[in-house]
Amino acid sequence: MASIIDDLKMQYKFGGMTQRLIYWNIACFLVSLVFFYQFKLGIFDFPNWLALSSEPFIFITKPWTLLTYAFFHNGFGHIFINMIILNFSSTLFLTFFNQKQLLGLYVLSAIFAGFAFVLGYYFLNLTPAPIVGASAAIMAVLVAATTYSPLMNVRLLLIGNVKLWHITVVILVIDLMQIRLENSGGHIAHLAGAFFGFIFIKLLENGTDLSRIVSSIIDFFVNLFKKSPSKPFKKVHKNYKKPTEKTTSRIVTKDKTQQQIDEILDKISRSGYDCLTKEEKEFLFKAGK
């Protein structure tokens, strides 16, 4: 059991942003099972300070729900499918972009889709209903990858190679067809997330990286609570003579431990954490302490 927990810790620490997003979603789902699942009724009952309400007056008083709703799910099937698609979409996205851009896109698209959900319910005069789920943010990641590389070949089980844009178009068409049938709010949010993913890439291609907004906010709070290193006391000597400079080699040799860590991290970036041997995992865990 201890080794499993250690493996999970290492996967979280070195697995990248995709792994962390999946862990955060699973953690929120487990919390919701304990506190918000009605076992007698067999349904989740999320409070309006976590789920995003379609009623403007509730939404205005709880604006943080524009983000919290994107980390909770209303069933095992819901989170299972979403996490599979998130892993698939994020892997494609990270082929071209970095970890911070993935997090920024996830957060900003969730907020944008949340606004679209509230406005859609208001203008379409639909019956008020709350929403939870990461689908809108995941759709943004998928569409962003598709917008940047639509002709990428993707191999699907039992089907074979297909173009990435074929997969994305099929999902979008299904959302459009079902927007008036059931879960209207969910489909509105999905389409809004897809639109944001498209805009995100177009702006990025023109030199505007929206993910920097999220990165700047995170860096601000990290630096806010980060202790500034204390400056050591310096003695001043009047009769100080500059020592004779010694000729030193300009070649810097890496510490053997750090070199081994770098080699293992390179291996993880190429093939994933699961490709490591037991000895490599143990070494990385001890080095990370």
PDB file of C-alpha atoms in Angstrom:
ATOM      1  CA  MET A   1       0.000   0.000   0.000  1.00  0.00           C
ATOM      2  CA  ALA A   2       2.828   2.360   0.879  1.00  0.00           C
ATOM      3  CA  SER A   3       4.505   1.759  -2.496  1.00  0.00           C
ATOM      4  CA  ILE A   4       1.244   2.586  -4.308  1.00  0.00           C
ATOM      5  CA  ILE A   5       0.939   5.869  -2.399  1.00  0.00           C
ATOM      6  CA  ASP A   6       4.590   6.658  -3.164  1.00  0.00           C
ATOM      7  CA  ASP A   7       3.973   5.968  -6.869  1.00  0.00           C
ATOM      8  CA  LEU A   8       0.934   8.259  -6.840  1.00  0.00           C
ATOM      9  CA  LYS A   9       2.962  11.004  -5.182  1.00  0.00           C
ATOM     10  CA  MET A  10       5.719  10.679  -7.766  1.00  0.00           C
ATOM     11  CA  GLN A  11       3.237  10.667 -10.646  1.00  0.00           C
ATOM     12  CA  TYR A  12       1.651  13.826  -9.260  1.00  0.00           C
ATOM     13  CA  LYS A  13       5.013  15.518  -8.772  1.00  0.00           C
ATOM     14  CA  PHE A  14       6.605  14.593 -12.097  1.00  0.00           C
ATOM     15  CA  GLY A  15       3.642  13.610 -14.295  1.00  0.00           C
ATOM     16  CA  GLY A  16       2.927  17.128 -15.578  1.00  0.00           C
ATOM     17  CA  MET A  17      -0.174  19.301 -15.672  1.00  0.00           C
ATOM     18  CA  THR A  18      -2.395  16.641 -17.266  1.00  0.00           C
ATOM     19  CA  GLN A  19      -1.757  14.313 -14.354  1.00  0.00           C
ATOM     20  CA  ARG A  20      -2.421  17.074 -11.840  1.00  0.00           C
ATOM     21  CA  LEU A  21      -5.700  18.125 -13.446  1.00  0.00           C
ATOM     22  CA  ILE A  22      -6.883  14.520 -13.396  1.00  0.00           C
ATOM     23  CA  TYR A  23      -5.862  14.164  -9.740  1.00  0.00           C
ATOM     24  CA  TRP A  24      -7.648  17.397  -8.792  1.00  0.00           C
ATOM     25  CA  ASN A  25     -10.847  16.247 -10.511  1.00  0.00           C
ATOM     26  CA  ILE A  26     -10.714  12.807  -8.883  1.00  0.00           C
ATOM     27  CA  ALA A  27     -10.046  14.358  -5.444  1.00  0.00           C
ATOM     28  CA  CYS A  28     -13.068  16.666  -5.823  1.00  0.00           C
ATOM     29  CA  PHE A  29     -15.204  13.706  -6.924  1.00  0.00           C
ATOM     30  CA  LEU A  30     -14.216  11.689  -3.843  1.00  0.00           C
ATOM     31  CA  VAL A  31     -15.019  14.664  -1.609  1.00  0.00           C
ATOM     32  CA  SER A  32     -18.418  15.032  -3.277  1.00  0.00           C
ATOM     33  CA  LEU A  33     -19.143  11.325  -2.698  1.00  0.00           C
ATOM     34  CA  VAL A  34     -18.680  11.854   1.027  1.00  0.00           C
ATOM     35  CA  PHE A  35     -20.520  15.161   1.442  1.00  0.00           C
ATOM     36  CA  PHE A  36     -22.933  15.657  -1.461  1.00  0.00           C
ATOM     37  CA  TYR A  37     -24.143  12.217  -2.575  1.00  0.00           C
ATOM     38  CA  GLN A  38     -27.674  11.282  -1.529  1.00  0.00           C
ATOM     39  CA  PHE A  39     -27.413   7.494  -1.200  1.00  0.00           C
ATOM     40  CA  LYS A  40     -31.153   7.004  -0.697  1.00  0.00           C
ATOM     41  CA  LEU A  41     -31.975   8.909  -3.893  1.00  0.00           C
ATOM     42  CA  GLY A  42     -28.874   7.814  -5.801  1.00  0.00           C
ATOM     43  CA  ILE A  43     -28.036  11.357  -6.944  1.00  0.00           C
ATOM     44  CA  PHE A  44     -25.611  14.164  -6.174  1.00  0.00           C
ATOM     45  CA  ASP A  45     -26.942  17.281  -4.495  1.00  0.00           C
ATOM     46  CA  PHE A  46     -24.309  19.972  -4.979  1.00  0.00           C
ATOM     47  CA  PRO A  47     -24.665  23.225  -2.985  1.00  0.00           C
ATOM     48  CA  ASN A  48     -24.981  26.444  -4.968  1.00  0.00           C
ATOM     49  CA  TRP A  49     -21.590  27.610  -3.648  1.00  0.00           C
ATOM     50  CA  LEU A  50     -19.886  24.859  -5.675  1.00  0.00           C
ATOM     51  CA  ALA A  51     -22.128  24.142  -8.659  1.00  0.00           C
ATOM     52  CA  LEU A  52     -22.685  26.964 -11.158  1.00  0.00           C
ATOM     53  CA  SER A  53     -26.274  28.169 -11.003  1.00  0.00           C
ATOM     54  CA  SER A  54     -28.078  29.347 -14.126  1.00  0.00           C
ATOM     55  CA  GLU A  55     -29.913  31.966 -12.066  1.00  0.00           C
ATOM     56  CA  PRO A  56     -28.077  35.303 -12.426  1.00  0.00           C
ATOM     57  CA  PHE A  57     -28.839  36.500  -8.885  1.00  0.00           C
ATOM     58  CA  ILE A  58     -27.276  33.372  -7.328  1.00  0.00           C
ATOM     59  CA  PHE A  59     -24.349  33.431  -9.760  1.00  0.00           C
ATOM     60  CA  ILE A  60     -23.529  37.109  -9.035  1.00  0.00           C
ATOM     61  CA  THR A  61     -23.253  36.458  -5.291  1.00  0.00           C
ATOM     62  CA  LYS A  62     -21.012  33.399  -5.821  1.00  0.00           C
ATOM     63  CA  PRO A  63     -18.699  34.266  -8.747  1.00  0.00           C
ATOM     64  CA  TRP A  64     -16.091  31.653  -7.748  1.00  0.00           C
ATOM     65  CA  THR A  65     -18.504  28.971  -8.981  1.00  0.00           C
ATOM     66  CA  LEU A  66     -17.399  29.961 -12.504  1.00  0.00           C
ATOM     67  CA  LEU A  67     -14.356  27.826 -11.734  1.00  0.00           C
ATOM     68  CA  THR A  68     -15.338  25.352  -9.002  1.00  0.00           C
ATOM     69  CA  TYR A  69     -18.032  23.741 -11.175  1.00  0.00           C
ATOM     70  CA  ALA A  70     -15.305  22.587 -13.601  1.00  0.00           C
ATOM     71  CA  PHE A  71     -13.769  20.221 -11.017  1.00  0.00           C
ATOM     72  CA  PHE A  72     -16.899  18.362  -9.834  1.00  0.00           C
ATOM     73  CA  HIS A  73     -18.907  15.620 -11.555  1.00  0.00           C
ATOM     74  CA  ASN A  74     -22.327  14.109 -10.939  1.00  0.00           C
ATOM     75  CA  GLY A  75     -21.499  10.446 -11.455  1.00  0.00           C
ATOM     76  CA  PHE A  76     -18.774   7.846 -11.971  1.00  0.00           C
ATOM     77  CA  GLY A  77     -19.532   7.555 -15.697  1.00  0.00           C
ATOM     78  CA  HIS A  78     -19.401  11.339 -16.020  1.00  0.00           C
ATOM     79  CA  ILE A  79     -15.921  11.695 -14.517  1.00  0.00           C
ATOM     80  CA  PHE A  80     -14.580   8.505 -16.129  1.00  0.00           C
ATOM     81  CA  ILE A  81     -15.383   9.632 -19.683  1.00  0.00           C
ATOM     82  CA  ASN A  82     -14.229  13.187 -19.010  1.00  0.00           C
ATOM     83  CA  MET A  83     -10.870  12.103 -17.611  1.00  0.00           C
ATOM     84  CA  ILE A  84     -10.217   9.814 -20.591  1.00  0.00           C
ATOM     85  CA  ILE A  85     -10.966  12.645 -23.035  1.00  0.00           C
ATOM     86  CA  LEU A  86      -8.932  15.079 -20.909  1.00  0.00           C
ATOM     87  CA  ASN A  87      -5.917  12.776 -21.022  1.00  0.00           C
ATOM     88  CA  PHE A  88      -6.320  12.304 -24.786  1.00  0.00           C
ATOM     89  CA  SER A  89      -6.828  16.019 -25.537  1.00  0.00           C
ATOM     90  CA  SER A  90      -4.072  17.219 -23.208  1.00  0.00           C
ATOM     91  CA  THR A  91      -1.553  14.809 -24.705  1.00  0.00           C
ATOM     92  CA  LEU A  92      -2.283  16.259 -28.151  1.00  0.00           C
ATOM     93  CA  PHE A  93      -2.180  19.843 -26.841  1.00  0.00           C
ATOM     94  CA  LEU A  94       1.155  19.347 -25.067  1.00  0.00           C
ATOM     95  CA  THR A  95       2.677  18.112 -28.317  1.00  0.00           C
ATOM     96  CA  PHE A  96       2.774  21.763 -29.386  1.00  0.00           C
ATOM     97  CA  PHE A  97       2.365  23.857 -26.218  1.00  0.00           C
ATOM     98  CA  ASN A  98       3.606  23.928 -22.618  1.00  0.00           C
ATOM     99  CA  GLN A  99       2.196  22.994 -19.200  1.00  0.00           C
ATOM    100  CA  LYS A 100       1.337  26.569 -18.153  1.00  0.00           C
ATOM    101  CA  GLN A 101      -0.615  27.121 -21.366  1.00  0.00           C
ATOM    102  CA  LEU A 102      -2.625  23.952 -20.688  1.00  0.00           C
ATOM    103  CA  LEU A 103      -3.556  25.115 -17.184  1.00  0.00           C
ATOM    104  CA  GLY A 104      -4.355  28.623 -18.428  1.00  0.00           C
ATOM    105  CA  LEU A 105      -6.582  27.290 -21.199  1.00  0.00           C
ATOM    106  CA  TYR A 106      -8.401  24.941 -18.806  1.00  0.00           C
ATOM    107  CA  VAL A 107      -9.126  27.687 -16.267  1.00  0.00           C
ATOM    108  CA  LEU A 108     -10.034  30.475 -18.691  1.00  0.00           C
ATOM    109  CA  SER A 109     -12.225  28.273 -20.886  1.00  0.00           C
ATOM    110  CA  ALA A 110     -14.127  27.042 -17.814  1.00  0.00           C
ATOM    111  CA  ILE A 111     -14.825  30.647 -16.805  1.00  0.00           C
ATOM    112  CA  PHE A 112     -15.837  31.652 -20.328  1.00  0.00           C
ATOM    113  CA  ALA A 113     -18.113  28.614 -20.727  1.00  0.00           C
ATOM    114  CA  GLY A 114     -19.648  29.355 -17.318  1.00  0.00           C
ATOM    115  CA  PHE A 115     -20.611  32.855 -18.460  1.00  0.00           C
ATOM    116  CA  ALA A 116     -22.050  31.420 -21.684  1.00  0.00           C
ATOM    117  CA  PHE A 117     -24.069  28.881 -19.673  1.00  0.00           C
ATOM    118  CA  VAL A 118     -25.677  31.580 -17.492  1.00  0.00           C
ATOM    119  CA  LEU A 119     -26.386  33.891 -20.452  1.00  0.00           C
ATOM    120  CA  GLY A 120     -27.724  31.017 -22.555  1.00  0.00           C
ATOM    121  CA  TYR A 121     -30.240  30.017 -19.887  1.00  0.00           C
ATOM    122  CA  TYR A 122     -31.280  33.626 -19.419  1.00  0.00           C
ATOM    123  CA  PHE A 123     -31.865  34.475 -23.088  1.00  0.00           C
ATOM    124  CA  LEU A 124     -33.331  31.093 -24.071  1.00  0.00           C
ATOM    125  CA  ASN A 125     -35.661  31.246 -21.056  1.00  0.00           C
ATOM    126  CA  LEU A 126     -34.836  27.699 -19.967  1.00  0.00           C
ATOM    127  CA  THR A 127     -35.807  26.117 -16.662  1.00  0.00           C
ATOM    128  CA  PRO A 128     -33.164  27.070 -14.045  1.00  0.00           C
ATOM    129  CA  ALA A 129     -30.629  24.322 -13.343  1.00  0.00           C
ATOM    130  CA  PRO A 130     -27.090  24.071 -11.925  1.00  0.00           C
ATOM    131  CA  ILE A 131     -24.135  22.641 -13.803  1.00  0.00           C
ATOM    132  CA  VAL A 132     -20.981  20.724 -12.839  1.00  0.00           C
ATOM    133  CA  GLY A 133     -18.328  19.031 -14.928  1.00  0.00           C
ATOM    134  CA  ALA A 134     -15.036  19.592 -16.726  1.00  0.00           C
ATOM    135  CA  SER A 135     -16.492  18.928 -20.185  1.00  0.00           C
ATOM    136  CA  ALA A 136     -16.413  22.549 -21.370  1.00  0.00           C
ATOM    137  CA  ALA A 137     -12.749  23.016 -20.420  1.00  0.00           C
ATOM    138  CA  ILE A 138     -11.855  19.647 -21.955  1.00  0.00           C
ATOM    139  CA  MET A 139     -13.647  20.614 -25.160  1.00  0.00           C
ATOM    140  CA  ALA A 140     -11.552  23.805 -25.265  1.00  0.00           C
ATOM    141  CA  VAL A 141      -8.335  21.777 -25.022  1.00  0.00           C
ATOM    142  CA  LEU A 142      -9.478  19.389 -27.781  1.00  0.00           C
ATOM    143  CA  VAL A 143     -10.545  22.177 -30.142  1.00  0.00           C
ATOM    144  CA  ALA A 144      -7.349  24.128 -29.426  1.00  0.00           C
ATOM    145  CA  ALA A 145      -5.226  21.146 -30.478  1.00  0.00           C
ATOM    146  CA  THR A 146      -7.451  20.588 -33.514  1.00  0.00           C
ATOM    147  CA  THR A 147      -7.271  24.250 -34.543  1.00  0.00           C
ATOM    148  CA  TYR A 148      -3.487  24.177 -34.441  1.00  0.00           C
ATOM    149  CA  SER A 149      -3.034  20.807 -36.168  1.00  0.00           C
ATOM    150  CA  PRO A 150      -6.317  19.649 -37.774  1.00  0.00           C
ATOM    151  CA  LEU A 151      -4.664  17.109 -40.088  1.00  0.00           C
ATOM    152  CA  MET A 152      -2.899  15.187 -37.310  1.00  0.00           C
ATOM    153  CA  ASN A 153      -3.458  11.441 -37.633  1.00  0.00           C
ATOM    154  CA  VAL A 154      -5.056   9.790 -34.604  1.00  0.00           C
ATOM    155  CA  ARG A 155      -5.328   6.016 -34.318  1.00  0.00           C
ATOM    156  CA  LEU A 156      -8.634   4.839 -32.847  1.00  0.00           C
ATOM    157  CA  LEU A 157      -9.396   1.334 -31.632  1.00  0.00           C
ATOM    158  CA  LEU A 158     -11.403  -0.727 -34.174  1.00  0.00           C
ATOM    159  CA  ILE A 159     -11.435   2.206 -36.616  1.00  0.00           C
ATOM    160  CA  GLY A 160      -7.807   2.927 -37.451  1.00  0.00           C
ATOM    161  CA  ASN A 161      -6.244   6.211 -38.456  1.00  0.00           C
ATOM    162  CA  VAL A 162      -8.491   9.258 -38.719  1.00  0.00           C
ATOM    163  CA  LYS A 163      -7.810  12.984 -38.888  1.00  0.00           C
ATOM    164  CA  LEU A 164      -8.099  14.881 -35.625  1.00  0.00           C
ATOM    165  CA  TRP A 165     -10.590  17.343 -37.094  1.00  0.00           C
ATOM    166  CA  HIS A 166     -12.948  14.445 -37.973  1.00  0.00           C
ATOM    167  CA  ILE A 167     -13.177  13.467 -34.287  1.00  0.00           C
ATOM    168  CA  THR A 168     -13.734  17.047 -33.153  1.00  0.00           C
ATOM    169  CA  VAL A 169     -16.416  17.780 -35.753  1.00  0.00           C
ATOM    170  CA  VAL A 170     -18.384  14.654 -34.785  1.00  0.00           C
ATOM    171  CA  ILE A 171     -18.384  15.688 -31.096  1.00  0.00           C
ATOM    172  CA  LEU A 172     -19.441  19.256 -31.934  1.00  0.00           C
ATOM    173  CA  VAL A 173     -22.273  18.077 -34.208  1.00  0.00           C
ATOM    174  CA  ILE A 174     -23.597  15.788 -31.445  1.00  0.00           C
ATOM    175  CA  ASP A 175     -23.623  18.755 -29.045  1.00  0.00           C
ATOM    176  CA  LEU A 176     -25.469  20.920 -31.561  1.00  0.00           C
ATOM    177  CA  MET A 177     -28.081  18.218 -32.219  1.00  0.00           C
ATOM    178  CA  GLN A 178     -28.793  17.687 -28.521  1.00  0.00           C
ATOM    179  CA  ILE A 179     -28.830  21.314 -27.380  1.00  0.00           C
ATOM    180  CA  ARG A 180     -32.642  21.402 -27.231  1.00  0.00           C
ATOM    181  CA  LEU A 181     -33.223  17.777 -26.254  1.00  0.00           C
ATOM    182  CA  GLU A 182     -31.565  17.251 -22.859  1.00  0.00           C
ATOM    183  CA  ASN A 183     -28.881  18.847 -20.687  1.00  0.00           C
ATOM    184  CA  SER A 184     -29.159  22.065 -22.697  1.00  0.00           C
ATOM    185  CA  GLY A 185     -26.885  23.930 -20.297  1.00  0.00           C
ATOM    186  CA  GLY A 186     -24.162  21.317 -20.628  1.00  0.00           C
ATOM    187  CA  HIS A 187     -24.219  21.505 -24.427  1.00  0.00           C
ATOM    188  CA  ILE A 188     -24.173  25.306 -24.364  1.00  0.00           C
ATOM    189  CA  ALA A 189     -21.091  25.167 -22.120  1.00  0.00           C
ATOM    190  CA  HIS A 190     -19.421  22.580 -24.396  1.00  0.00           C
ATOM    191  CA  LEU A 191     -19.882  24.748 -27.490  1.00  0.00           C
ATOM    192  CA  ALA A 192     -18.694  27.835 -25.613  1.00  0.00           C
ATOM    193  CA  GLY A 193     -15.593  25.959 -24.478  1.00  0.00           C
ATOM    194  CA  ALA A 194     -14.943  24.841 -28.061  1.00  0.00           C
ATOM    195  CA  PHE A 195     -15.248  28.442 -29.272  1.00  0.00           C
ATOM    196  CA  PHE A 196     -12.818  29.639 -26.601  1.00  0.00           C
ATOM    197  CA  GLY A 197     -10.295  26.943 -27.575  1.00  0.00           C
ATOM    198  CA  PHE A 198     -10.432  28.172 -31.183  1.00  0.00           C
ATOM    199  CA  ILE A 199      -9.995  31.834 -30.157  1.00  0.00           C
ATOM    200  CA  PHE A 200      -7.171  30.912 -27.758  1.00  0.00           C
ATOM    201  CA  ILE A 201      -5.081  29.411 -30.577  1.00  0.00           C
ATOM    202  CA  LYS A 202      -5.825  32.195 -33.067  1.00  0.00           C
ATOM    203  CA  LEU A 203      -4.722  34.808 -30.533  1.00  0.00           C
ATOM    204  CA  LEU A 204      -1.653  32.740 -29.671  1.00  0.00           C
ATOM    205  CA  GLU A 205      -0.673  32.576 -33.332  1.00  0.00           C
ATOM    206  CA  ASN A 206      -0.888  36.382 -33.407  1.00  0.00           C
ATOM    207  CA  GLY A 207       1.384  36.709 -30.374  1.00  0.00           C
ATOM    208  CA  THR A 208      -1.222  37.014 -27.578  1.00  0.00           C
ATOM    209  CA  ASP A 209      -0.933  34.285 -24.949  1.00  0.00           C
ATOM    210  CA  LEU A 210      -4.037  34.447 -22.733  1.00  0.00           C
ATOM    211  CA  SER A 211      -2.615  31.781 -20.410  1.00  0.00           C
ATOM    212  CA  ARG A 212      -0.210  34.406 -19.035  1.00  0.00           C
ATOM    213  CA  ILE A 213      -3.164  35.878 -17.130  1.00  0.00           C
ATOM    214  CA  VAL A 214      -3.497  32.703 -15.068  1.00  0.00           C
ATOM    215  CA  SER A 215       0.283  32.259 -14.754  1.00  0.00           C
ATOM    216  CA  SER A 216       0.682  35.843 -13.492  1.00  0.00           C
ATOM    217  CA  ILE A 217      -2.042  35.408 -10.859  1.00  0.00           C
ATOM    218  CA  ILE A 218      -0.552  32.120  -9.633  1.00  0.00           C
ATOM    219  CA  ASP A 219       2.967  33.604  -9.528  1.00  0.00           C
ATOM    220  CA  PHE A 220       1.659  36.601  -7.578  1.00  0.00           C
ATOM    221  CA  PHE A 221       0.176  34.441  -4.811  1.00  0.00           C
ATOM    222  CA  VAL A 222       3.187  32.100  -4.764  1.00  0.00           C
ATOM    223  CA  ASN A 223       5.552  35.045  -4.328  1.00  0.00           C
ATOM    224  CA  LEU A 224       3.209  36.605  -1.771  1.00  0.00           C
ATOM    225  CA  PHE A 225       3.575  33.683   0.617  1.00  0.00           C
ATOM    226  CA  LYS A 226       7.163  32.907  -0.284  1.00  0.00           C
ATOM    227  CA  LYS A 227       9.689  33.862   2.390  1.00  0.00           C
ATOM    228  CA  SER A 228      12.399  36.188   1.139  1.00  0.00           C
ATOM    229  CA  PRO A 229      15.877  34.802   1.912  1.00  0.00           C
ATOM    230  CA  SER A 230      17.620  36.627   4.756  1.00  0.00           C
ATOM    231  CA  LYS A 231      20.773  38.475   3.743  1.00  0.00           C
ATOM    232  CA  PRO A 232      23.882  37.421   5.681  1.00  0.00           C
ATOM    233  CA  PHE A 233      25.740  40.051   7.749  1.00  0.00           C
ATOM    234  CA  LYS A 234      28.769  41.399   5.914  1.00  0.00           C
ATOM    235  CA  LYS A 235      31.935  42.571   7.671  1.00  0.00           C
ATOM    236  CA  VAL A 236      33.881  45.401   6.055  1.00  0.00           C
ATOM    237  CA  HIS A 237      37.667  45.369   6.432  1.00  0.00           C
ATOM    238  CA  LYS A 238      39.612  48.539   5.615  1.00  0.00           C
ATOM    239  CA  ASN A 239      42.851  46.792   4.819  1.00  0.00           C
ATOM    240  CA  TYR A 240      41.218  44.402   2.374  1.00  0.00           C
ATOM    241  CA  LYS A 241      43.373  43.217  -0.486  1.00  0.00           C
ATOM    242  CA  LYS A 242      41.894  41.631  -3.548  1.00  0.00           C
ATOM    243  CA  PRO A 243      43.100  38.052  -3.721  1.00  0.00           C
ATOM    244  CA  THR A 244      44.993  36.882  -6.756  1.00  0.00           C
ATOM    245  CA  GLU A 245      42.591  35.290  -9.192  1.00  0.00           C
ATOM    246  CA  LYS A 246      43.184  31.653  -9.860  1.00  0.00           C
ATOM    247  CA  THR A 247      42.761  30.232 -13.292  1.00  0.00           C
ATOM    248  CA  THR A 248      39.759  27.953 -13.213  1.00  0.00           C
ATOM    249  CA  SER A 249      38.242  25.779 -15.844  1.00  0.00           C
ATOM    250  CA  ARG A 250      35.157  27.149 -17.530  1.00  0.00           C
ATOM    251  CA  ILE A 251      33.736  23.656 -17.900  1.00  0.00           C
ATOM    252  CA  VAL A 252      31.151  22.876 -15.191  1.00  0.00           C
ATOM    253  CA  THR A 253      30.690  19.213 -14.409  1.00  0.00           C
ATOM    254  CA  LYS A 254      27.208  18.192 -13.319  1.00  0.00           C
ATOM    255  CA  ASP A 255      26.760  16.554  -9.971  1.00  0.00           C
ATOM    256  CA  LYS A 256      26.274  12.817 -10.546  1.00  0.00           C
ATOM    257  CA  THR A 257      23.002  12.732  -8.601  1.00  0.00           C
ATOM    258  CA  GLN A 258      21.556  15.689 -10.506  1.00  0.00           C
ATOM    259  CA  GLN A 259      22.687  14.161 -13.792  1.00  0.00           C
ATOM    260  CA  GLN A 260      20.875  10.926 -12.979  1.00  0.00           C
ATOM    261  CA  ILE A 261      17.740  12.896 -12.003  1.00  0.00           C
ATOM    262  CA  ASP A 262      17.860  14.765 -15.326  1.00  0.00           C
ATOM    263  CA  GLU A 263      18.198  11.502 -17.252  1.00  0.00           C
ATOM    264  CA  ILE A 264      15.182  10.009 -15.441  1.00  0.00           C
ATOM    265  CA  LEU A 265      13.084  13.156 -16.041  1.00  0.00           C
ATOM    266  CA  ASP A 266      13.998  13.036 -19.739  1.00  0.00           C
ATOM    267  CA  LYS A 267      12.852   9.421 -19.801  1.00  0.00           C
ATOM    268  CA  ILE A 268       9.528  10.413 -18.179  1.00  0.00           C
ATOM    269  CA  SER A 269       8.970  13.204 -20.727  1.00  0.00           C
ATOM    270  CA  ARG A 270       9.575  10.764 -23.589  1.00  0.00           C
ATOM    271  CA  SER A 271       7.704   7.664 -22.403  1.00  0.00           C
ATOM    272  CA  GLY A 272       5.803   8.553 -19.214  1.00  0.00           C
ATOM    273  CA  TYR A 273       6.310   7.745 -15.543  1.00  0.00           C
ATOM    274  CA  ASP A 274       5.177   4.100 -15.884  1.00  0.00           C
ATOM    275  CA  CYS A 275       8.215   3.259 -18.056  1.00  0.00           C
ATOM    276  CA  LEU A 276      10.603   3.721 -15.104  1.00  0.00           C
ATOM    277  CA  THR A 277      12.150   0.717 -13.393  1.00  0.00           C
ATOM    278  CA  LYS A 278      11.555   0.086  -9.701  1.00  0.00           C
ATOM    279  CA  GLU A 279      15.097   1.253  -8.908  1.00  0.00           C
ATOM    280  CA  GLU A 280      14.602   4.501 -10.858  1.00  0.00           C
ATOM    281  CA  LYS A 281      11.313   5.210  -9.072  1.00  0.00           C
ATOM    282  CA  GLU A 282      12.918   4.632  -5.664  1.00  0.00           C
ATOM    283  CA  PHE A 283      15.887   6.836  -6.569  1.00  0.00           C
ATOM    284  CA  LEU A 284      13.621   9.644  -7.799  1.00  0.00           C
ATOM    285  CA  PHE A 285      11.448   9.419  -4.680  1.00  0.00           C
ATOM    286  CA  LYS A 286      14.462   9.643  -2.349  1.00  0.00           C
ATOM    287  CA  ALA A 287      15.934  12.530  -4.359  1.00  0.00           C
ATOM    288  CA  GLY A 288      12.611  14.419  -4.200  1.00  0.00           C
ATOM    289  CA  LYS A 289      12.528  14.378  -0.384  1.00  0.00           C
TER     290      LYS A 289
END
